[in-house]
Amino acid sequence: MAAAVVLTGCVTNDSWSDAEQSEIKMAAIGKVANRAIVEGATVPDDFNFTVFGFYTTNSFAATSQFAMWDVECSKQGSYFKHDTDSYYWPWTGEVGFYAVSPASVEPLVEWASGVTLVDYTVLGAESNDLMFAYNKGSNQAAALNMVFHHALAQVEVALNTDKEYDDVTLAVTGISFENIDTTASCIYKESSPADQTSNPSISWSGNTNYGSTEVYSSTTQAVTYNEVDGVATPVTYGDGVVVIPQTMDATSEIAIGYALTQNGKTIEGVVKRPITTTWVQGNKYIYTLTFSLNEILFNPSATDWVKVDSDSISIE
């Protein structure tokens, strides 16, 4: 799931008749399912990111910081750029850009090591889609493609029952993943900037926090049997959330809060089940919860009478 951000130029003529210096502006194409997570190959109008530019005159054998360094870009009119300042391509040399979204992230950026985030915490539904991009260019009016890669994994939960249940109301009151990594460090290094569609090098390590991530809370979702064209079709519960890529251990589990009502009486509780999935960067995992109820049935039997001898009674 890559998102393309296009850097394009708007020509501004100066006193040179044979040279043009183009302003660096960014035109984004986008479509998303929700604010936090970018879905598909495009980005929304409220997408923002920070760019870090490196200037070189020798094919990046040596670099220096470019003027466009730690600059937040958002949509201004038809383009993405800084909201007040303009930046221009130099007439000579090349500029390489690392970009990080959302713009609120504060990374360490170096040409040799790439983009580093230390002790980055992911808070489930409160977290944005962390994305990285890189490309290089020189003075040009043509578009400079920036393909943003997802640095996290995504999880989504769908609900269904195995059949219709009469006179029963079943609801999910909350879902969380427990005993998972919620804080870790990552490094992004674009090893092949010419190929923007390839999967970049994004590595996670040094997990420093082990806890739980709420997928959904304070929202009650009714669960009923959903059938489309004769096939049971689970219903997605809320939106997906991003999580740190990781491998589960023996204690990792999904916890589901439920409320079961029958004959006007409600029982609430939490069901926990183990999860063994490995969450990989850039992958989306859909967990389908299928609820089944065991009907209360009785198999009656009775103890036989115990025969006891009694005294003989003579009636004369």
GROMACS .gro file of C-alpha atoms in nm:
model
  316
    1MET     CA    1   0.000   0.000   0.000
    2ALA     CA    2   0.209   0.287  -0.125
    3ALA     CA    3   0.106   0.649  -0.147
    4ALA     CA    4   0.246   0.873  -0.418
    5VAL     CA    5   0.330   1.232  -0.344
    6VAL     CA    6   0.444   1.426  -0.648
    7LEU     CA    7   0.686   1.715  -0.619
    8THR     CA    8   0.635   1.947  -0.913
    9GLY     CA    9   0.768   2.284  -1.020
   10CYS     CA   10   0.606   2.616  -1.090
   11VAL     CA   11   0.839   2.818  -1.320
   12THR     CA   12   0.953   3.162  -1.203
   13ASN     CA   13   1.171   3.353  -1.454
   14ASP     CA   14   1.462   3.561  -1.333
   15SER     CA   15   1.701   3.780  -1.531
   16TRP     CA   16   1.865   3.485  -1.704
   17SER     CA   17   1.721   3.423  -2.047
   18ASP     CA   18   1.858   3.069  -2.082
   19ALA     CA   19   1.797   2.933  -1.733
   20GLU     CA   20   1.486   2.868  -1.528
   21GLN     CA   21   1.474   2.816  -1.153
   22SER     CA   22   1.170   2.619  -1.043
   23GLU     CA   23   0.999   2.654  -0.707
   24ILE     CA   24   0.972   2.328  -0.516
   25LYS     CA   25   0.604   2.257  -0.465
   26MET     CA   26   0.425   1.932  -0.398
   27ALA     CA   27   0.110   1.809  -0.564
   28ALA     CA   28  -0.055   1.517  -0.385
   29ILE     CA   29  -0.308   1.270  -0.513
   30GLY     CA   30  -0.498   1.089  -0.246
   31LYS     CA   31  -0.781   0.884  -0.113
   32VAL     CA   32  -0.812   0.751   0.242
   33ALA     CA   33  -1.053   0.544   0.445
   34ASN     CA   34  -1.004   0.754   0.757
   35ARG     CA   35  -0.790   1.035   0.891
   36ALA     CA   36  -0.530   0.823   1.066
   37ILE     CA   37  -0.460   0.554   0.807
   38VAL     CA   38  -0.384   0.608   0.439
   39GLU     CA   39  -0.557   0.350   0.219
   40GLY     CA   40  -0.475   0.290  -0.145
   41ALA     CA   41  -0.209   0.465  -0.353
   42THR     CA   42  -0.307   0.824  -0.284
   43VAL     CA   43  -0.308   1.072   0.003
   44PRO     CA   44  -0.579   1.305   0.139
   45ASP     CA   45  -0.589   1.683   0.132
   46ASP     CA   46  -0.505   1.701   0.503
   47PHE     CA   47  -0.197   1.483   0.460
   48ASN     CA   48   0.118   1.650   0.597
   49PHE     CA   49   0.484   1.561   0.615
   50THR     CA   50   0.829   1.700   0.692
   51VAL     CA   51   1.108   1.702   0.433
   52PHE     CA   52   1.484   1.692   0.489
   53GLY     CA   53   1.696   1.792   0.189
   54PHE     CA   54   2.056   1.691   0.111
   55TYR     CA   55   2.251   1.878  -0.157
   56THR     CA   56   2.532   1.720  -0.361
   57THR     CA   57   2.748   1.793  -0.662
   58ASN     CA   58   2.911   1.449  -0.682
   59SER     CA   59   2.627   1.195  -0.693
   60PHE     CA   60   2.587   1.197  -0.313
   61ALA     CA   61   2.941   1.087  -0.240
   62ALA     CA   62   2.936   1.392  -0.013
   63THR     CA   63   2.632   1.592   0.096
   64SER     CA   64   2.538   1.904   0.287
   65GLN     CA   65   2.208   2.015   0.434
   66PHE     CA   66   1.986   2.185   0.179
   67ALA     CA   67   1.785   2.497   0.260
   68MET     CA   68   1.469   2.286   0.265
   69TRP     CA   69   1.553   2.107   0.590
   70ASP     CA   70   1.304   2.008   0.859
   71VAL     CA   71   1.032   2.189   0.663
   72GLU     CA   72   0.668   2.097   0.723
   73CYS     CA   73   0.459   2.067   0.408
   74SER     CA   74   0.081   2.077   0.384
   75LYS     CA   75  -0.165   2.151   0.107
   76GLN     CA   76  -0.158   2.517   0.003
   77GLY     CA   77  -0.401   2.572  -0.284
   78SER     CA   78  -0.330   2.311  -0.549
   79TYR     CA   79   0.007   2.207  -0.409
   80PHE     CA   80   0.179   2.084  -0.095
   81LYS     CA   81   0.449   2.320   0.035
   82HIS     CA   82   0.540   2.521   0.341
   83ASP     CA   83   0.253   2.748   0.437
   84THR     CA   84   0.456   3.073   0.411
   85ASP     CA   85   0.803   3.012   0.265
   86SER     CA   86   0.904   2.912  -0.088
   87TYR     CA   87   1.202   2.693  -0.176
   88TYR     CA   88   1.371   2.666  -0.518
   89TRP     CA   89   1.577   2.413  -0.707
   90PRO     CA   90   1.946   2.511  -0.744
   91TRP     CA   91   2.073   2.545  -1.100
   92THR     CA   92   2.352   2.292  -1.040
   93GLY     CA   93   2.385   1.972  -0.844
   94GLU     CA   94   2.114   1.745  -0.707
   95VAL     CA   95   1.891   1.745  -0.401
   96GLY     CA   96   1.785   1.427  -0.223
   97PHE     CA   97   1.477   1.442  -0.002
   98TYR     CA   98   1.380   1.223   0.291
   99ALA     CA   99   1.018   1.278   0.396
  100VAL     CA  100   0.836   1.169   0.713
  101SER     CA  101   0.461   1.171   0.775
  102PRO     CA  102   0.292   1.288   0.989
  103ALA     CA  103   0.479   1.616   1.027
  104SER     CA  104   0.453   1.593   1.408
  105VAL     CA  105   0.716   1.316   1.413
  106GLU     CA  106   1.065   1.436   1.513
  107PRO     CA  107   1.325   1.199   1.364
  108LEU     CA  108   1.703   1.201   1.349
  109VAL     CA  109   1.801   1.229   0.980
  110GLU     CA  110   2.148   1.167   0.839
  111TRP     CA  111   2.248   1.086   0.483
  112ALA     CA  112   2.455   0.782   0.573
  113SER     CA  113   2.209   0.620   0.815
  114GLY     CA  114   1.874   0.748   0.689
  115VAL     CA  115   1.582   0.829   0.918
  116THR     CA  116   1.590   0.709   1.279
  117LEU     CA  117   1.311   0.717   1.537
  118VAL     CA  118   1.402   0.623   1.894
  119ASP     CA  119   1.139   0.484   2.135
  120TYR     CA  120   0.846   0.553   1.905
  121THR     CA  121   0.517   0.473   2.078
  122VAL     CA  122   0.205   0.353   1.899
  123LEU     CA  123  -0.119   0.413   2.089
  124GLY     CA  124  -0.367   0.215   1.882
  125ALA     CA  125  -0.666   0.418   1.767
  126GLU     CA  126  -0.492   0.742   1.870
  127SER     CA  127  -0.193   0.688   1.638
  128ASN     CA  128  -0.141   0.811   1.283
  129ASP     CA  129  -0.005   0.615   0.991
  130LEU     CA  130   0.375   0.652   1.009
  131MET     CA  131   0.514   0.677   0.655
  132PHE     CA  132   0.853   0.741   0.493
  133ALA     CA  133   0.956   0.850   0.143
  134TYR     CA  134   1.274   0.934  -0.047
  135ASN     CA  135   1.370   1.063  -0.391
  136LYS     CA  136   1.624   1.291  -0.557
  137GLY     CA  137   1.609   1.547  -0.834
  138SER     CA  138   1.767   1.849  -0.997
  139ASN     CA  139   1.637   2.178  -1.136
  140GLN     CA  140   1.320   2.078  -1.315
  141ALA     CA  141   0.960   2.165  -1.372
  142ALA     CA  142   0.866   1.799  -1.413
  143ALA     CA  143   0.720   1.606  -1.121
  144LEU     CA  144   0.946   1.440  -0.866
  145ASN     CA  145   0.765   1.129  -0.742
  146MET     CA  146   0.771   1.059  -0.370
  147VAL     CA  147   0.627   0.719  -0.282
  148PHE     CA  148   0.538   0.702   0.088
  149HIS     CA  149   0.582   0.359   0.246
  150HIS     CA  150   0.396   0.239   0.555
  151ALA     CA  151   0.635   0.185   0.846
  152LEU     CA  152   0.378   0.014   1.070
  153ALA     CA  153   0.139  -0.278   1.038
  154GLN     CA  154  -0.240  -0.242   1.049
  155VAL     CA  155  -0.503  -0.457   1.222
  156GLU     CA  156  -0.877  -0.462   1.169
  157VAL     CA  157  -1.150  -0.667   1.338
  158ALA     CA  158  -1.468  -0.808   1.182
  159LEU     CA  159  -1.762  -0.966   1.369
  160ASN     CA  160  -2.017  -1.235   1.291
  161THR     CA  161  -2.213  -1.516   1.453
  162ASP     CA  162  -2.222  -1.871   1.325
  163LYS     CA  163  -2.602  -1.865   1.284
  164GLU     CA  164  -2.918  -1.677   1.378
  165TYR     CA  165  -2.999  -1.666   1.749
  166ASP     CA  166  -3.359  -1.585   1.849
  167ASP     CA  167  -3.439  -1.374   2.154
  168VAL     CA  168  -3.070  -1.308   2.222
  169THR     CA  169  -2.880  -0.980   2.205
  170LEU     CA  170  -2.505  -1.007   2.173
  171ALA     CA  171  -2.281  -0.698   2.174
  172VAL     CA  172  -1.907  -0.632   2.178
  173THR     CA  173  -1.812  -0.354   2.419
  174GLY     CA  174  -1.439  -0.334   2.351
  175ILE     CA  175  -1.146  -0.507   2.182
  176SER     CA  176  -0.777  -0.491   2.267
  177PHE     CA  177  -0.454  -0.672   2.190
  178GLU     CA  178  -0.267  -0.753   2.510
  179ASN     CA  179   0.095  -0.832   2.588
  180ILE     CA  180   0.231  -0.677   2.268
  181ASP     CA  181   0.510  -0.429   2.191
  182THR     CA  182   0.385  -0.070   2.195
  183THR     CA  183   0.718   0.119   2.192
  184ALA     CA  184   1.021   0.049   1.973
  185SER     CA  185   1.286   0.216   1.755
  186CYS     CA  186   1.305   0.208   1.377
  187ILE     CA  187   1.543   0.299   1.095
  188TYR     CA  188   1.438   0.384   0.739
  189LYS     CA  189   1.700   0.378   0.465
  190GLU     CA  190   1.610   0.397   0.098
  191SER     CA  191   1.864   0.171  -0.069
  192SER     CA  192   1.724   0.204  -0.423
  193PRO     CA  193   1.570   0.550  -0.472
  194ALA     CA  194   1.532   0.502  -0.846
  195ASP     CA  195   1.275   0.227  -0.785
  196GLN     CA  196   1.001   0.397  -0.582
  197THR     CA  197   0.772   0.092  -0.587
  198SER     CA  198   1.016  -0.145  -0.417
  199ASN     CA  199   0.981  -0.219  -0.049
  200PRO     CA  200   1.231   0.000   0.139
  201SER     CA  201   1.450  -0.097   0.430
  202ILE     CA  202   1.246  -0.028   0.745
  203SER     CA  203   1.368  -0.214   1.051
  204TRP     CA  204   1.226  -0.216   1.405
  205SER     CA  205   1.423  -0.310   1.715
  206GLY     CA  206   1.485  -0.229   2.080
  207ASN     CA  207   1.129  -0.283   2.201
  208THR     CA  208   1.106  -0.099   2.533
  209ASN     CA  209   0.742  -0.123   2.634
  210TYR     CA  210   0.527  -0.432   2.666
  211GLY     CA  211   0.158  -0.368   2.720
  212SER     CA  212  -0.183  -0.354   2.555
  213THR     CA  213  -0.331  -0.163   2.264
  214GLU     CA  214  -0.700  -0.081   2.254
  215VAL     CA  215  -0.846  -0.138   1.912
  216TYR     CA  216  -1.189  -0.012   2.014
  217SER     CA  217  -1.337   0.104   2.342
  218SER     CA  218  -1.641   0.286   2.483
  219THR     CA  219  -1.839   0.179   2.180
  220THR     CA  220  -2.097  -0.099   2.183
  221GLN     CA  221  -2.133  -0.293   1.860
  222ALA     CA  222  -2.422  -0.536   1.817
  223VAL     CA  223  -2.324  -0.870   1.668
  224THR     CA  224  -2.574  -1.052   1.448
  225TYR     CA  225  -2.557  -1.313   1.180
  226ASN     CA  226  -2.484  -1.134   0.852
  227GLU     CA  227  -2.545  -1.320   0.530
  228VAL     CA  228  -2.490  -1.191   0.177
  229ASP     CA  229  -2.602  -1.413  -0.112
  230GLY     CA  230  -2.612  -1.714   0.117
  231VAL     CA  231  -2.259  -1.658   0.250
  232ALA     CA  232  -2.177  -1.551   0.603
  233THR     CA  233  -2.015  -1.205   0.573
  234PRO     CA  234  -1.850  -1.055   0.882
  235VAL     CA  235  -1.912  -0.688   0.955
  236THR     CA  236  -1.607  -0.469   1.021
  237TYR     CA  237  -1.607  -0.323   1.371
  238GLY     CA  238  -1.493   0.039   1.355
  239ASP     CA  239  -1.174   0.138   1.171
  240GLY     CA  240  -0.838  -0.031   1.154
  241VAL     CA  241  -0.553   0.072   1.382
  242VAL     CA  242  -0.176   0.077   1.333
  243VAL     CA  243   0.059  -0.135   1.544
  244ILE     CA  244   0.435  -0.186   1.571
  245PRO     CA  245   0.562  -0.472   1.351
  246GLN     CA  246   0.651  -0.765   1.574
  247THR     CA  247   0.633  -1.137   1.643
  248MET     CA  248   0.392  -1.248   1.914
  249ASP     CA  249   0.499  -1.458   2.209
  250ALA     CA  250   0.310  -1.716   2.414
  251THR     CA  251   0.137  -1.449   2.625
  252SER     CA  252   0.003  -1.232   2.340
  253GLU     CA  253  -0.375  -1.239   2.312
  254ILE     CA  254  -0.683  -1.059   2.192
  255ALA     CA  255  -0.937  -0.958   2.459
  256ILE     CA  256  -1.304  -0.909   2.366
  257GLY     CA  257  -1.548  -0.744   2.604
  258TYR     CA  258  -1.904  -0.866   2.554
  259ALA     CA  259  -2.260  -0.817   2.679
  260LEU     CA  260  -2.504  -1.108   2.640
  261THR     CA  261  -2.871  -1.034   2.702
  262GLN     CA  262  -3.154  -1.287   2.715
  263ASN     CA  263  -3.494  -1.267   2.881
  264GLY     CA  264  -3.412  -0.917   3.005
  265LYS     CA  265  -3.101  -1.029   3.192
  266THR     CA  266  -2.754  -0.915   3.083
  267ILE     CA  267  -2.422  -1.077   3.159
  268GLU     CA  268  -2.101  -0.889   3.081
  269GLY     CA  269  -1.754  -1.033   3.063
  270VAL     CA  270  -1.423  -1.054   2.876
  271VAL     CA  271  -1.315  -1.340   2.652
  272LYS     CA  272  -0.944  -1.383   2.576
  273ARG     CA  273  -0.789  -1.587   2.298
  274PRO     CA  274  -0.419  -1.630   2.203
  275ILE     CA  275  -0.279  -1.475   1.885
  276THR     CA  276   0.026  -1.609   1.705
  277THR     CA  277   0.044  -1.378   1.402
  278THR     CA  278   0.366  -1.202   1.305
  279TRP     CA  279   0.283  -0.841   1.216
  280VAL     CA  280   0.496  -0.730   0.921
  281GLN     CA  281   0.557  -0.367   0.819
  282GLY     CA  282   0.319  -0.257   0.542
  283ASN     CA  283   0.077  -0.549   0.589
  284LYS     CA  284  -0.288  -0.526   0.696
  285TYR     CA  285  -0.431  -0.806   0.914
  286ILE     CA  286  -0.804  -0.869   0.945
  287TYR     CA  287  -0.916  -1.071   1.248
  288THR     CA  288  -1.260  -1.226   1.210
  289LEU     CA  289  -1.438  -1.304   1.536
  290THR     CA  290  -1.715  -1.562   1.491
  291PHE     CA  291  -1.935  -1.599   1.797
  292SER     CA  292  -2.125  -1.918   1.870
  293LEU     CA  293  -2.353  -1.992   2.163
  294ASN     CA  294  -2.407  -2.330   2.319
  295GLU     CA  295  -2.776  -2.376   2.390
  296ILE     CA  296  -2.857  -2.489   2.741
  297LEU     CA  297  -3.002  -2.839   2.707
  298PHE     CA  298  -3.098  -3.085   2.976
  299ASN     CA  299  -3.072  -3.460   2.978
  300PRO     CA  300  -3.287  -3.558   3.278
  301SER     CA  301  -3.276  -3.887   3.460
  302ALA     CA  302  -3.408  -4.001   3.795
  303THR     CA  303  -3.285  -4.218   4.071
  304ASP     CA  304  -3.487  -4.534   4.115
  305TRP     CA  305  -3.681  -4.597   4.432
  306VAL     CA  306  -3.499  -4.788   4.697
  307LYS     CA  307  -3.697  -5.085   4.807
  308VAL     CA  308  -3.691  -5.137   5.182
  309ASP     CA  309  -3.842  -5.438   5.356
  310SER     CA  310  -4.087  -5.342   5.624
  311ASP     CA  311  -4.257  -5.530   5.903
  312SER     CA  312  -4.530  -5.772   5.811
  313ILE     CA  313  -4.869  -5.658   5.922
  314SER     CA  314  -5.129  -5.915   5.987
  315ILE     CA  315  -5.486  -5.816   5.954
  316GLU     CA  316  -5.735  -6.059   6.105
   0.00000   0.00000   0.00000
